Amino acid sequence: PKGPRKYLPAKWLVITMPIFLIEGFYNLLTNVDIIFVSHYMQPDQVAVYFAAAKTLALVHFVYFAVKAAAAHRFSTYRASGDHSRYEQFIQETVHWTFWPSLFLALFMLVAGKYFLMLFGPSFVAGESIIWILTIGIIVRSSVGPAESVLTMSGKQKAYAFVYAVTLMLNLFLNWILIPIYGLNGAAMATTLALIFEAFALYAAALRTLDLHIFILPHRKRKDTDFQAAE
């Protein structure tokens, strides 16, 4: 039925602009290594790195699937006031992210060489890249979809700051390591950036929401603690 309407464009922009920046930072973060490799290395080397990096997309899919399925439920449980269920669900998503990612990552360590062989014999040189990048992916999965928890809890500014710093670190590490270690240097830069991102997201969630978002267990807090923190 018809009723009064109220438009809040300024408030909408304040909320959505950090999310917009996050998406931009994320796209840059996932491609900055390829851009740097393209600048420093020959096209055939770029192809090897690209094939190795994108071969791990199967592992990344776990994170995207859990994030897409769980994001709205973070908001629902937080708004309901049932903090025990809220924390429990967050830990469930961490496990849903970490263990399948770990399994697929270990599988890729064994089978990655054979995937690369599908592109041609010269692409087998990218096996070391898979090994290095896998470390970062496993560490990153240890905090699950922590960024979705921050965003759906109104802490998107903290999330945007984490991604901005991670991007700057990744740019710096690629600039330093690729001239020294070549393709492995690009993989090392990305892995170190992913490790930093994981710990930064953990710290941001702990500081802003008083939440322990990590694969290792933590002492459970009572709802009264949550209400006091609120």
Tab-separated table of C-alpha atoms in Angstrom:
chain	number	residue	atom	x	y	z
A	1	PRO	CA	0.000	0.000	0.000
A	2	LYS	CA	0.974	3.610	-0.525
A	3	GLY	CA	2.596	5.322	2.406
A	4	PRO	CA	5.186	7.921	3.384
A	5	ARG	CA	8.590	7.632	1.800
A	6	LYS	CA	11.921	8.852	3.042
A	7	TYR	CA	15.123	9.109	1.024
A	8	LEU	CA	18.518	9.138	2.729
A	9	PRO	CA	21.080	9.430	-0.093
A	10	ALA	CA	23.826	10.847	2.134
A	11	LYS	CA	23.488	7.997	4.639
A	12	TRP	CA	23.321	5.493	1.803
A	13	LEU	CA	26.573	6.841	0.331
A	14	VAL	CA	28.325	6.773	3.714
A	15	ILE	CA	27.461	3.076	4.068
A	16	THR	CA	28.055	1.968	0.488
A	17	MET	CA	31.176	3.941	-0.418
A	18	PRO	CA	33.489	1.813	1.770
A	19	ILE	CA	31.923	-1.317	0.233
A	20	PHE	CA	32.523	0.113	-3.237
A	21	LEU	CA	36.153	0.782	-2.334
A	22	ILE	CA	36.469	-2.721	-0.914
A	23	GLU	CA	35.427	-4.259	-4.226
A	24	GLY	CA	37.923	-2.061	-6.049
A	25	PHE	CA	40.731	-2.905	-3.635
A	26	TYR	CA	39.863	-6.604	-3.915
A	27	ASN	CA	40.001	-6.604	-7.724
A	28	LEU	CA	43.351	-4.845	-7.626
A	29	LEU	CA	44.639	-7.154	-4.908
A	30	THR	CA	43.812	-10.277	-6.894
A	31	ASN	CA	45.470	-8.999	-10.054
A	32	VAL	CA	48.348	-6.793	-8.935
A	33	ASP	CA	50.830	-9.690	-9.042
A	34	ILE	CA	49.904	-10.451	-12.666
A	35	ILE	CA	50.264	-6.761	-13.563
A	36	PHE	CA	53.728	-6.607	-12.014
A	37	VAL	CA	54.775	-9.872	-13.648
A	38	SER	CA	53.608	-8.458	-16.991
A	39	HIS	CA	55.808	-5.421	-16.409
A	40	TYR	CA	58.960	-7.230	-15.331
A	41	MET	CA	58.818	-10.554	-17.182
A	42	GLN	CA	58.481	-11.839	-20.742
A	43	PRO	CA	55.057	-12.913	-22.079
A	44	ASP	CA	55.850	-16.627	-21.847
A	45	GLN	CA	56.674	-16.201	-18.147
A	46	VAL	CA	53.486	-14.214	-17.612
A	47	ALA	CA	51.528	-17.113	-19.114
A	48	VAL	CA	53.146	-19.589	-16.723
A	49	TYR	CA	52.335	-17.427	-13.700
A	50	PHE	CA	48.775	-16.750	-14.840
A	51	ALA	CA	48.110	-20.456	-15.408
A	52	ALA	CA	49.525	-21.415	-12.008
A	53	ALA	CA	47.640	-18.689	-10.135
A	54	LYS	CA	44.296	-19.372	-11.811
A	55	THR	CA	44.658	-23.122	-11.371
A	56	LEU	CA	44.081	-22.463	-7.682
A	57	ALA	CA	40.658	-20.934	-8.432
A	58	LEU	CA	39.121	-24.232	-7.348
A	59	VAL	CA	40.398	-23.622	-3.819
A	60	HIS	CA	39.193	-20.006	-3.820
A	61	PHE	CA	35.718	-21.198	-4.807
A	62	VAL	CA	35.139	-22.582	-1.309
A	63	TYR	CA	35.601	-19.150	0.235
A	64	PHE	CA	33.299	-17.461	-2.277
A	65	ALA	CA	30.606	-20.121	-1.821
A	66	VAL	CA	30.584	-19.838	1.972
A	67	LYS	CA	30.656	-16.036	1.820
A	68	ALA	CA	27.694	-15.882	-0.561
A	69	ALA	CA	25.640	-18.322	1.475
A	70	ALA	CA	26.378	-16.919	4.931
A	71	ALA	CA	26.659	-13.125	4.661
A	72	HIS	CA	22.986	-12.286	5.178
A	73	ARG	CA	22.734	-14.698	8.111
A	74	PHE	CA	25.463	-12.838	9.994
A	75	SER	CA	23.197	-9.792	9.978
A	76	THR	CA	20.144	-11.842	10.956
A	77	TYR	CA	21.754	-13.489	13.974
A	78	ARG	CA	23.351	-10.258	15.165
A	79	ALA	CA	20.063	-8.368	14.942
A	80	SER	CA	18.228	-11.135	16.796
A	81	GLY	CA	20.338	-10.567	19.903
A	82	ASP	CA	21.185	-14.273	20.208
A	83	HIS	CA	24.923	-13.804	20.496
A	84	SER	CA	25.628	-17.454	21.290
A	85	ARG	CA	24.081	-18.536	17.981
A	86	TYR	CA	25.768	-15.594	16.247
A	87	GLU	CA	29.230	-16.666	17.406
A	88	GLN	CA	28.474	-20.315	16.779
A	89	PHE	CA	27.443	-19.629	13.203
A	90	ILE	CA	30.555	-17.538	12.574
A	91	GLN	CA	32.748	-20.395	13.787
A	92	GLU	CA	30.787	-22.817	11.608
A	93	THR	CA	31.520	-20.710	8.534
A	94	VAL	CA	35.206	-20.611	9.469
A	95	HIS	CA	35.237	-24.418	9.533
A	96	TRP	CA	33.226	-24.614	6.296
A	97	THR	CA	35.872	-22.403	4.712
A	98	PHE	CA	39.061	-23.785	6.210
A	99	TRP	CA	38.742	-27.572	6.042
A	100	PRO	CA	37.485	-27.871	2.433
A	101	SER	CA	40.065	-25.263	1.397
A	102	LEU	CA	42.807	-27.215	3.140
A	103	PHE	CA	41.701	-30.455	1.483
A	104	LEU	CA	41.569	-28.904	-1.984
A	105	ALA	CA	44.861	-27.090	-1.415
A	106	LEU	CA	46.603	-30.337	-0.508
A	107	PHE	CA	45.035	-31.955	-3.551
A	108	MET	CA	46.375	-29.138	-5.745
A	109	LEU	CA	49.855	-29.599	-4.298
A	110	VAL	CA	49.770	-33.158	-5.591
A	111	ALA	CA	47.839	-32.658	-8.819
A	112	GLY	CA	48.800	-29.091	-9.691
A	113	LYS	CA	51.676	-30.171	-11.909
A	114	TYR	CA	49.343	-32.288	-13.995
A	115	PHE	CA	46.878	-29.438	-14.384
A	116	LEU	CA	49.707	-27.238	-15.633
A	117	MET	CA	50.806	-29.910	-18.092
A	118	LEU	CA	47.467	-29.441	-19.860
A	119	PHE	CA	48.735	-26.031	-21.001
A	120	GLY	CA	52.019	-27.438	-22.295
A	121	PRO	CA	55.299	-28.912	-21.002
A	122	SER	CA	56.837	-25.497	-20.285
A	123	PHE	CA	54.050	-24.647	-17.834
A	124	VAL	CA	55.264	-27.253	-15.347
A	125	ALA	CA	57.731	-24.581	-14.221
A	126	GLY	CA	54.802	-22.997	-12.418
A	127	GLU	CA	54.543	-25.819	-9.871
A	128	SER	CA	56.618	-23.892	-7.335
A	129	ILE	CA	54.212	-20.969	-7.720
A	130	ILE	CA	51.309	-23.224	-6.727
A	131	TRP	CA	53.197	-24.377	-3.630
A	132	ILE	CA	53.930	-20.824	-2.514
A	133	LEU	CA	50.446	-19.449	-3.210
A	134	THR	CA	48.825	-22.396	-1.436
A	135	ILE	CA	50.390	-21.321	1.866
A	136	GLY	CA	48.729	-17.928	1.642
A	137	ILE	CA	45.364	-19.404	0.672
A	138	ILE	CA	45.377	-21.813	3.615
A	139	VAL	CA	46.279	-19.081	6.101
A	140	ARG	CA	43.651	-16.759	4.618
A	141	SER	CA	40.976	-19.451	4.942
A	142	SER	CA	41.726	-19.746	8.670
A	143	VAL	CA	39.591	-16.653	9.351
A	144	GLY	CA	36.769	-17.700	7.037
A	145	PRO	CA	34.529	-14.925	5.688
A	146	ALA	CA	35.628	-12.498	8.418
A	147	GLU	CA	35.248	-9.548	6.055
A	148	SER	CA	31.554	-10.381	5.588
A	149	VAL	CA	31.098	-10.409	9.351
A	150	LEU	CA	32.606	-6.923	9.519
A	151	THR	CA	30.528	-5.591	6.628
A	152	MET	CA	27.235	-7.072	7.815
A	153	SER	CA	27.897	-5.714	11.315
A	154	GLY	CA	28.357	-2.141	10.115
A	155	LYS	CA	32.156	-2.207	10.283
A	156	GLN	CA	32.775	-1.842	6.564
A	157	LYS	CA	35.144	1.094	7.153
A	158	ALA	CA	37.485	-1.144	9.158
A	159	TYR	CA	37.286	-3.736	6.401
A	160	ALA	CA	38.059	-1.144	3.723
A	161	PHE	CA	41.067	0.038	5.722
A	162	VAL	CA	42.397	-3.535	6.001
A	163	TYR	CA	42.105	-4.042	2.247
A	164	ALA	CA	43.716	-0.685	1.458
A	165	VAL	CA	46.727	-1.481	3.647
A	166	THR	CA	46.930	-5.017	2.247
A	167	LEU	CA	46.922	-3.648	-1.290
A	168	MET	CA	49.722	-1.192	-0.501
A	169	LEU	CA	51.746	-3.977	1.093
A	170	ASN	CA	51.178	-6.225	-1.924
A	171	LEU	CA	52.307	-3.478	-4.309
A	172	PHE	CA	55.459	-2.892	-2.283
A	173	LEU	CA	56.303	-6.591	-1.971
A	174	ASN	CA	55.819	-7.219	-5.701
A	175	TRP	CA	58.049	-4.258	-6.491
A	176	ILE	CA	60.770	-5.605	-4.176
A	177	LEU	CA	60.578	-9.367	-4.702
A	178	ILE	CA	59.919	-9.870	-8.430
A	179	PRO	CA	63.245	-8.372	-9.576
A	180	ILE	CA	65.026	-10.669	-7.116
A	181	TYR	CA	63.074	-13.944	-7.288
A	182	GLY	CA	61.131	-13.633	-10.542
A	183	LEU	CA	57.830	-15.499	-10.700
A	184	ASN	CA	58.349	-17.006	-7.264
A	185	GLY	CA	58.810	-13.478	-5.949
A	186	ALA	CA	55.352	-12.527	-7.201
A	187	ALA	CA	53.897	-15.609	-5.510
A	188	MET	CA	55.743	-14.753	-2.286
A	189	ALA	CA	54.385	-11.198	-2.390
A	190	THR	CA	50.817	-12.419	-2.796
A	191	THR	CA	51.202	-15.040	-0.073
A	192	LEU	CA	52.644	-12.549	2.419
A	193	ALA	CA	49.834	-10.121	1.604
A	194	LEU	CA	47.229	-12.857	2.192
A	195	ILE	CA	48.828	-13.748	5.525
A	196	PHE	CA	48.802	-10.094	6.555
A	197	GLU	CA	45.169	-9.775	5.445
A	198	ALA	CA	44.140	-12.774	7.542
A	199	PHE	CA	45.714	-11.465	10.721
A	200	ALA	CA	44.504	-7.911	10.052
A	201	LEU	CA	40.918	-9.131	9.599
A	202	TYR	CA	41.203	-11.167	12.789
A	203	ALA	CA	42.495	-8.130	14.678
A	204	ALA	CA	39.806	-5.861	13.211
A	205	ALA	CA	37.009	-8.261	14.215
A	206	LEU	CA	38.466	-8.657	17.692
A	207	ARG	CA	38.889	-4.905	18.191
A	208	THR	CA	35.636	-3.645	16.684
A	209	LEU	CA	33.255	-6.524	17.457
A	210	ASP	CA	35.074	-8.410	20.228
A	211	LEU	CA	34.807	-11.556	18.121
A	212	HIS	CA	37.316	-14.386	17.833
A	213	ILE	CA	37.175	-15.372	14.163
A	214	PHE	CA	39.816	-18.045	13.700
A	215	ILE	CA	40.005	-21.763	13.035
A	216	LEU	CA	41.546	-22.451	16.453
A	217	PRO	CA	39.050	-22.470	19.348
A	218	HIS	CA	38.662	-19.726	21.881
A	219	ARG	CA	36.931	-19.544	25.241
A	220	LYS	CA	33.188	-19.057	24.948
A	221	ARG	CA	31.664	-15.896	26.334
A	222	LYS	CA	28.226	-15.557	27.824
A	223	ASP	CA	25.483	-13.396	26.348
A	224	THR	CA	25.878	-11.058	29.325
A	225	ASP	CA	29.415	-10.319	28.164
A	226	PHE	CA	28.084	-9.442	24.718
A	227	GLN	CA	25.449	-7.137	26.178
A	228	ALA	CA	28.071	-5.435	28.316
A	229	ALA	CA	30.279	-4.946	25.278
A	230	GLU	CA	27.337	-3.482	23.373
